[in-house]
Short mmCIF file of C-alpha atoms and ligand atoms in Angstrom, two decimals:
data_model
loop_
_atom_site.label_atom_id
_atom_site.label_comp_id
_atom_site.label_asym_id
_atom_site.label_seq_id
_atom_site.Cartn_x
_atom_site.Cartn_y
_atom_site.Cartn_z
CA MET T 29 0.00 0.00 0.00
CA MET T 30 1.44 3.35 -1.05
CA TYR T 31 0.67 6.61 0.73
CA SER T 32 1.66 10.21 0.23
CA LYS T 33 3.26 11.67 3.32
CA ILE T 34 4.06 15.24 4.33
CA LEU T 35 7.85 15.29 4.12
CA GLY T 36 8.29 19.01 4.75
CA THR T 37 6.39 22.26 5.21
CA GLY T 38 7.29 25.90 4.58
CA SER T 39 5.78 29.34 4.59
CA PHE T 40 6.36 33.00 3.87
CA LEU T 41 4.83 36.17 5.30
CA PRO T 42 5.52 39.67 3.96
CA GLU T 43 7.26 42.00 6.38
CA LYS T 44 4.69 44.79 6.34
CA ILE T 45 1.97 44.51 8.98
CA LEU T 46 -1.40 46.27 8.98
CA THR T 47 -3.01 46.39 12.43
CA ASN T 48 -6.64 46.92 13.38
CA PHE T 49 -5.59 50.38 14.63
CA ASP T 50 -4.25 51.19 11.16
CA LEU T 51 -7.63 50.14 9.73
CA GLU T 52 -9.45 52.42 12.18
CA LYS T 53 -7.84 55.29 10.27
CA MET T 54 -8.92 53.91 6.89
CA VAL T 55 -12.57 52.83 7.36
CA ASP T 56 -15.38 53.20 9.91
CA THR T 57 -14.35 50.33 12.19
CA THR T 58 -12.81 49.65 15.59
CA ASN T 59 -10.16 47.30 16.93
CA GLU T 60 -12.77 45.92 19.35
CA TRP T 61 -15.32 45.13 16.61
CA ILE T 62 -12.76 43.32 14.48
CA ILE T 63 -11.40 41.24 17.38
CA GLU T 64 -14.83 40.40 18.76
CA ARG T 65 -16.47 39.48 15.43
CA THR T 66 -13.48 37.84 13.70
CA GLY T 67 -10.55 37.20 16.11
CA ILE T 68 -8.15 39.13 13.84
CA LYS T 69 -5.64 41.64 15.29
CA GLN T 70 -3.31 42.22 12.34
CA ARG T 71 -2.49 40.96 8.84
CA HIS T 72 0.62 40.93 6.62
CA ILE T 73 0.55 42.96 3.39
CA ALA T 74 2.76 42.25 0.37
CA GLY T 75 5.10 45.01 -0.77
CA THR T 76 5.20 46.20 -4.38
CA HIS T 77 8.21 43.90 -4.98
CA GLU T 78 6.24 40.84 -3.81
CA ASN T 79 3.62 38.72 -5.58
CA ALA T 80 2.17 35.20 -5.53
CA ALA T 81 5.25 33.76 -7.27
CA THR T 82 7.87 35.40 -5.03
CA MET T 83 6.00 34.34 -1.89
CA ALA T 84 5.44 30.80 -3.21
CA ASP T 85 9.14 30.63 -4.08
CA THR T 86 10.27 31.11 -0.48
CA ALA T 87 7.53 28.94 1.02
CA GLY T 88 8.38 26.14 -1.44
CA ARG T 89 12.12 26.34 -0.79
CA ASN T 90 11.48 26.14 2.95
CA ALA T 91 9.33 23.02 2.44
CA LEU T 92 12.01 21.43 0.23
CA ALA T 93 14.71 22.17 2.83
CA ALA T 94 12.56 20.72 5.62
CA ALA T 95 12.13 17.55 3.54
CA GLY T 96 15.85 17.41 2.72
CA LEU T 97 15.07 17.53 -1.02
CA GLU T 98 16.22 19.56 -4.02
CA PRO T 99 14.10 21.25 -6.72
CA ALA T 100 15.20 18.47 -9.11
CA ASP T 101 13.29 15.98 -6.91
CA ILE T 102 9.94 17.68 -7.55
CA GLY T 103 7.58 15.58 -9.70
CA MET T 104 4.67 18.03 -9.81
CA ILE T 105 4.00 21.63 -8.77
CA ILE T 106 0.50 22.79 -7.86
CA VAL T 107 -0.08 26.40 -6.80
CA THR T 108 -3.54 27.14 -5.44
CA SER T 109 -3.67 30.87 -5.99
CA THR T 110 -6.60 33.04 -7.02
CA THR T 111 -4.37 36.10 -6.95
CA PRO T 112 -1.63 35.20 -9.46
CA GLN T 113 0.83 37.70 -10.86
CA LEU T 114 -0.18 36.73 -14.42
CA VAL T 115 -3.28 34.96 -15.71
CA PHE T 116 -0.82 32.78 -17.60
CA PRO T 117 1.79 31.37 -17.47
CA SER T 118 0.66 29.85 -14.19
CA THR T 119 2.41 30.76 -10.96
CA ALA T 120 3.48 27.10 -10.85
CA CYS T 121 5.31 27.51 -14.19
CA LEU T 122 6.92 30.75 -12.99
CA LEU T 123 8.08 28.83 -9.95
CA GLN T 124 9.51 26.03 -12.05
CA ALA T 125 11.71 28.57 -13.87
CA ARG T 126 12.72 30.19 -10.57
CA TYR T 127 13.81 26.77 -9.27
CA GLY T 128 15.79 26.08 -12.45
CA ILE T 129 13.86 22.92 -13.30
CA SER T 130 11.69 21.89 -16.24
CA GLY T 131 9.63 18.99 -17.49
CA CYS T 132 7.45 18.08 -14.51
CA PRO T 133 3.76 19.04 -14.68
CA ALA T 134 3.13 22.46 -13.13
CA PHE T 135 -0.24 24.18 -12.88
CA ASP T 136 -2.36 26.57 -10.87
CA LEU T 137 -5.58 25.36 -9.36
CA ASN T 138 -8.52 27.64 -8.70
CA ALA T 139 -11.03 25.91 -6.45
CA SER T 140 -12.84 29.20 -5.86
CA ALA T 141 -10.20 30.62 -3.52
CA CYS T 142 -10.12 29.43 0.09
CA ALA T 143 -10.78 25.71 -0.48
CA GLY T 144 -7.99 25.56 -3.07
CA PHE T 145 -5.34 23.99 -0.86
CA MET T 146 -7.54 21.02 0.04
CA TYR T 147 -8.19 20.42 -3.67
CA GLY T 148 -4.45 20.71 -4.47
CA LEU T 149 -3.47 18.33 -1.69
CA SER T 150 -6.06 15.80 -2.83
CA ILE T 151 -4.90 15.87 -6.47
CA ALA T 152 -1.22 15.51 -5.55
CA ASP T 153 -2.15 12.64 -3.23
CA GLN T 154 -3.88 10.74 -6.07
CA TYR T 155 -0.83 11.05 -8.37
CA ILE T 156 1.56 9.88 -5.67
CA ARG T 157 -0.58 6.96 -4.49
CA ASN T 158 -1.08 5.64 -8.02
CA GLY T 159 2.68 5.71 -8.53
CA THR T 160 2.77 8.31 -11.33
CA ILE T 161 5.01 10.68 -9.38
CA LYS T 162 7.19 10.43 -6.28
CA ASN T 163 7.12 13.95 -4.87
CA ALA T 164 4.79 16.92 -5.25
CA LEU T 165 5.03 20.51 -4.09
CA VAL T 166 1.62 22.00 -3.20
CA ILE T 167 1.58 25.70 -2.40
CA GLY T 168 -1.10 28.19 -1.45
CA SER T 169 0.08 31.73 -2.17
CA GLU T 170 -2.26 34.70 -2.03
CA VAL T 171 -2.02 38.47 -2.31
CA MET T 172 -5.53 39.18 -1.05
CA SER T 173 -4.61 42.82 -0.38
CA ARG T 174 -4.72 43.41 -4.15
CA ILE T 175 -8.31 42.21 -4.59
CA VAL T 176 -10.07 43.72 -1.58
CA ASP T 177 -11.88 47.03 -1.64
CA TRP T 178 -9.99 49.09 0.94
CA ASN T 179 -13.09 51.28 1.34
CA ASP T 180 -15.38 48.35 2.25
CA ARG T 181 -15.15 47.73 6.00
CA SER T 182 -17.14 44.50 5.76
CA THR T 183 -14.37 42.77 3.77
CA CYS T 184 -11.10 44.72 4.01
CA VAL T 185 -10.59 43.96 7.70
CA LEU T 186 -10.66 40.21 7.05
CA PHE T 187 -7.89 39.38 4.62
CA GLY T 188 -4.09 39.19 4.57
CA ASP T 189 -1.23 38.02 2.33
CA GLY T 190 1.10 35.03 2.64
CA ALA T 191 2.11 31.62 1.34
CA GLY T 192 2.27 28.11 2.74
CA ALA T 193 3.75 24.98 1.17
CA VAL T 194 3.73 21.24 1.67
CA LEU T 195 6.16 18.80 0.10
CA LEU T 196 4.40 15.45 -0.32
CA GLY T 197 6.35 12.27 -1.02
CA ALA T 198 5.61 8.60 -1.61
CA SER T 199 5.81 6.49 1.53
CA GLU T 200 4.93 3.00 2.70
CA GLU T 201 4.00 4.47 6.07
CA PRO T 202 0.56 6.07 6.42
CA GLY T 203 0.45 9.77 5.55
CA ILE T 204 -2.69 11.20 3.93
CA LEU T 205 -5.42 8.75 4.97
CA SER T 206 -8.26 10.29 2.99
CA THR T 207 -9.36 13.49 1.29
CA HIS T 208 -12.93 14.67 0.75
CA LEU T 209 -13.87 17.38 -1.75
CA HIS T 210 -17.22 19.04 -2.38
CA ALA T 211 -18.73 22.01 -4.19
CA ASP T 212 -22.14 23.60 -4.68
CA GLY T 213 -22.29 26.24 -7.40
CA ASN T 214 -25.77 27.33 -6.32
CA TYR T 215 -24.12 29.61 -3.76
CA LYS T 216 -22.09 31.59 -6.27
CA ASP T 217 -23.34 34.98 -5.03
CA VAL T 218 -22.23 34.41 -1.45
CA LEU T 219 -18.54 35.09 -2.25
CA TYR T 220 -17.17 36.08 -5.63
CA LEU T 221 -14.63 38.16 -7.51
CA PRO T 222 -15.70 39.54 -10.92
CA LEU T 223 -13.25 39.55 -13.78
CA ALA T 224 -11.70 42.83 -14.80
CA THR T 225 -13.29 44.24 -17.98
CA SER T 226 -12.26 46.79 -20.58
CA GLN T 227 -14.41 49.28 -18.60
CA SER T 228 -12.54 48.49 -15.37
CA PRO T 229 -9.19 47.12 -16.46
CA THR T 230 -7.72 46.80 -12.99
CA PHE T 231 -8.68 44.11 -10.52
CA GLU T 232 -12.27 43.99 -9.42
CA THR T 233 -12.75 43.45 -5.68
CA VAL T 234 -14.12 40.66 -3.49
CA LYS T 235 -17.89 40.68 -2.87
CA MET T 236 -19.13 38.72 0.13
CA MET T 237 -22.39 37.99 1.97
CA GLY T 238 -20.55 37.37 5.25
CA ASN T 239 -23.44 36.37 7.43
CA GLN T 240 -24.86 33.77 5.01
CA LEU T 241 -21.39 32.37 4.40
CA PHE T 242 -20.79 32.08 8.14
CA LYS T 243 -23.91 29.95 8.63
CA LEU T 244 -23.22 27.82 5.56
CA ALA T 245 -19.64 27.20 6.73
CA VAL T 246 -20.68 25.95 10.16
CA ASN T 247 -23.16 23.49 8.61
CA ILE T 248 -21.00 22.12 5.80
CA LEU T 249 -17.93 21.75 8.00
CA GLY T 250 -19.85 19.82 10.63
CA ASP T 251 -21.05 17.35 7.97
CA LEU T 252 -17.54 17.22 6.48
CA PHE T 253 -16.04 16.17 9.81
CA ASP T 254 -18.63 13.38 10.17
CA GLU T 255 -17.91 12.19 6.61
CA THR T 256 -14.12 12.24 7.12
CA LEU T 257 -14.22 10.35 10.41
CA ALA T 258 -16.75 7.79 9.12
CA ALA T 259 -14.64 7.09 6.01
CA ASN T 260 -11.74 6.18 8.31
CA GLN T 261 -13.89 4.42 10.93
CA LEU T 262 -12.51 6.74 13.59
CA GLU T 263 -14.06 8.57 16.53
CA LYS T 264 -13.43 12.29 16.99
CA SER T 265 -11.31 11.49 20.05
CA ALA T 266 -8.65 10.13 17.64
CA ILE T 267 -7.91 13.62 16.26
CA ASP T 268 -4.80 15.29 17.72
CA TRP T 269 -4.96 18.57 15.77
CA LEU T 270 -7.47 20.57 13.78
CA ILE T 271 -5.83 22.63 11.00
CA PRO T 272 -8.70 24.84 9.86
CA HIS T 273 -9.05 27.45 7.17
CA GLN T 274 -8.59 30.72 9.07
CA ALA T 275 -11.69 32.79 8.25
CA ASN T 276 -13.31 33.62 11.58
CA ILE T 277 -12.46 32.59 15.17
CA ARG T 278 -16.14 31.99 15.90
CA ILE T 279 -16.37 29.42 13.08
CA ILE T 280 -13.14 27.77 14.28
CA GLU T 281 -14.35 27.65 17.89
CA ALA T 282 -17.61 26.03 16.79
CA MET T 283 -15.65 23.41 14.84
CA ALA T 284 -13.27 22.70 17.73
CA LYS T 285 -16.28 22.26 19.99
CA LYS T 286 -17.82 19.80 17.54
CA LEU T 287 -14.62 17.73 17.77
CA ASN T 288 -14.35 18.16 21.58
CA LEU T 289 -10.90 19.65 20.99
CA PRO T 290 -9.52 22.41 23.22
CA LEU T 291 -8.31 25.48 21.30
CA ASP T 292 -4.69 24.61 22.12
CA ARG T 293 -5.15 21.63 19.78
CA VAL T 294 -6.14 23.92 16.92
CA ALA T 295 -3.47 25.46 14.66
CA LEU T 296 -4.36 29.16 14.94
CA THR T 297 -2.84 31.97 12.92
CA LEU T 298 -5.94 34.10 12.41
CA ALA T 299 -5.09 36.75 15.02
CA ASN T 300 -1.76 37.61 13.42
CA GLN T 301 -2.41 36.86 9.75
CA GLY T 302 -6.13 37.31 9.06
CA ASN T 303 -7.64 35.22 6.27
CA THR T 304 -4.97 34.37 3.67
CA SER T 305 -7.43 32.34 1.58
CA SER T 306 -5.87 29.19 0.09
CA ALA T 307 -2.59 29.87 1.93
CA SER T 308 -4.12 29.74 5.39
CA ILE T 309 -4.11 25.97 5.98
CA PRO T 310 -0.48 25.24 4.96
CA LEU T 311 0.64 28.42 6.75
CA ALA T 312 -1.02 27.33 9.99
CA LEU T 313 0.40 23.83 9.57
CA ASP T 314 3.93 25.07 8.96
CA LEU T 315 3.95 27.45 11.92
CA ALA T 316 2.63 24.78 14.29
CA VAL T 317 5.19 22.25 12.99
CA ARG T 318 8.06 24.72 13.36
CA ALA T 319 6.89 25.70 16.85
CA GLY T 320 7.25 22.02 17.79
CA GLN T 321 3.52 21.74 18.54
CA ILE T 322 2.59 19.26 15.82
CA LYS T 323 4.69 16.12 16.09
CA ARG T 324 5.35 13.12 13.86
CA GLY T 325 2.77 10.38 14.25
CA GLN T 326 -0.06 12.73 15.26
CA LEU T 327 -3.42 12.70 13.48
CA LEU T 328 -4.36 15.96 11.75
CA LEU T 329 -7.75 17.00 10.41
CA MET T 330 -7.47 19.78 7.83
CA GLU T 331 -10.50 21.62 6.46
CA GLY T 332 -11.08 24.44 4.03
CA PHE T 333 -14.10 26.22 2.54
CA GLY T 334 -14.77 29.30 0.48
CA GLY T 335 -16.25 30.74 -2.68
CA GLY T 336 -18.04 28.39 -5.03
CA LEU T 337 -19.07 27.19 -2.54
CA ALA T 338 -16.23 24.71 -2.48
CA TRP T 339 -15.01 22.81 0.56
CA GLY T 340 -12.82 19.90 1.48
CA SER T 341 -10.94 18.03 4.18
CA ALA T 342 -7.96 15.74 4.62
CA LEU T 343 -7.18 13.31 7.40
CA VAL T 344 -3.41 13.06 7.73
CA ARG T 345 -1.04 10.99 9.83
CA TYR T 346 1.80 13.51 10.15
O1 UT7 U 413 -12.45 32.63 3.43
C1 UT7 U 413 -13.73 32.80 2.90
C2 UT7 U 413 -14.69 32.48 3.93
N1 UT7 U 413 -15.14 33.69 4.59
C3 UT7 U 413 -15.89 33.58 5.66
O2 UT7 U 413 -16.12 32.49 6.10
C4 UT7 U 413 -16.47 34.79 6.28
C5 UT7 U 413 -17.65 34.37 7.11
N2 UT7 U 413 -18.33 35.48 7.71
C6 UT7 U 413 -17.80 36.18 8.74
O3 UT7 U 413 -16.69 35.93 9.18
C7 UT7 U 413 -18.68 37.23 9.37
O4 UT7 U 413 -19.94 37.18 8.80
C8 UT7 U 413 -18.11 38.66 9.25
C9 UT7 U 413 -16.90 38.81 10.13
C10 UT7 U 413 -17.74 38.96 7.79
C11 UT7 U 413 -19.15 39.68 9.70
O5 UT7 U 413 -19.55 39.41 11.03
P1 UT7 U 413 -21.09 39.35 11.39
O6 UT7 U 413 -21.16 39.12 12.83
O7 UT7 U 413 -21.71 38.32 10.49
O8 UT7 U 413 -21.56 40.80 11.07
P2 UT7 U 413 -22.70 41.30 10.04
O9 UT7 U 413 -22.23 41.14 8.64
O10 UT7 U 413 -24.00 40.67 10.43
O11 UT7 U 413 -22.75 42.81 10.41
C12 UT7 U 413 -23.12 43.26 11.71
C13 UT7 U 413 -22.95 44.77 11.77
C14 UT7 U 413 -23.56 45.49 10.57
O12 UT7 U 413 -24.11 46.70 11.05
P3 UT7 U 413 -25.69 46.83 11.29
O13 UT7 U 413 -26.33 46.51 9.97
O14 UT7 U 413 -26.01 45.82 12.34
O15 UT7 U 413 -25.84 48.25 11.72
C15 UT7 U 413 -22.35 45.82 9.72
O16 UT7 U 413 -22.55 46.96 8.93
O17 UT7 U 413 -21.57 45.09 11.78
C16 UT7 U 413 -21.30 46.08 10.77
N3 UT7 U 413 -19.95 45.91 10.30
C17 UT7 U 413 -18.89 46.50 10.87
N4 UT7 U 413 -18.79 47.32 11.93
C18 UT7 U 413 -17.57 47.75 12.27
C19 UT7 U 413 -19.51 45.14 9.26
N5 UT7 U 413 -18.17 45.24 9.16
C20 UT7 U 413 -17.77 46.07 10.14
C21 UT7 U 413 -16.51 46.56 10.57
N6 UT7 U 413 -16.45 47.38 11.63
N7 UT7 U 413 -15.37 46.20 9.94
#
């Protein structure tokens, strides 16, 4: 039996930080409102010299180094970005050139933003388990600051920039135990980003029905946990860590409660990074691994959801 295992993780955060107090000067909001309703205190913002490819580059190199591998060992690159530098070539192809390699498949994956990393992880897992490739680099890299309306207080306080990467490799020991992906296009208006047009040639900005999305998220994630545990014939008590998409602390708390997990068993980056869309799960994973919190052999439940709607989970023996 062949598995794909997480051999290394990496991440990158831009240096510039935007605090809730900075936002108080930009829109009609308060530090207290943002903390109470979302759990966010600050977020990182990419500089003009940074983009999805530069951030993915560093995150990917850190994951390679953690795995003890070289760029030449990579058998597939998947970048789950909805904020690429170019529409094409893909950020994954730009990365290939930056790493000085060629030949392996490289592509960007847009699973409607925030759920992207779960989709990328699942695809890489299939290719490794069926023996087509040995190693895959899966990276979420997002420059959300370039697609939010900085005059809209209901969205601009939520998002941040960053990248997170996972190097997956073939292993006879259990790694990814199962992945579960879903989507429902009937909810397209709940969270979307229109294309730029000739009338508005710059980026359009994110539109969100926050309250509806909040309620949908709590329901679909609860069902997703049940599905993931049932597929592995496990009880929730088996889970060591929840690695959630970082959208809102109230959603995360509800999910931890559903699993009977204390918050110190949840990888949390929301307060310092805000919502980095498809980068948030690998970022949270990498920081918890590097802090020595997540240890080899532990059982991780990862979940992501976002526009589409699209959502997914992975149960992983780290
Ligand atoms: O990664 C993609 C997934 N995204 C999500 O999952 C987001 C899910 N949704 C949420 O996290 C929450 O719905 C929000 C944080 C976006 C909003 O929190 P809420 O508790 O659902 O607030 P609300 O939208 O119901 O708005 C409550 C009030 C409104 O004022 P009125 O109508 O009651 O007078 C808003 O205008 O809060 C107001 N408001 C703000 N006030 C101060 C909205 N944004 C702000 C703000 N500062 N930044």
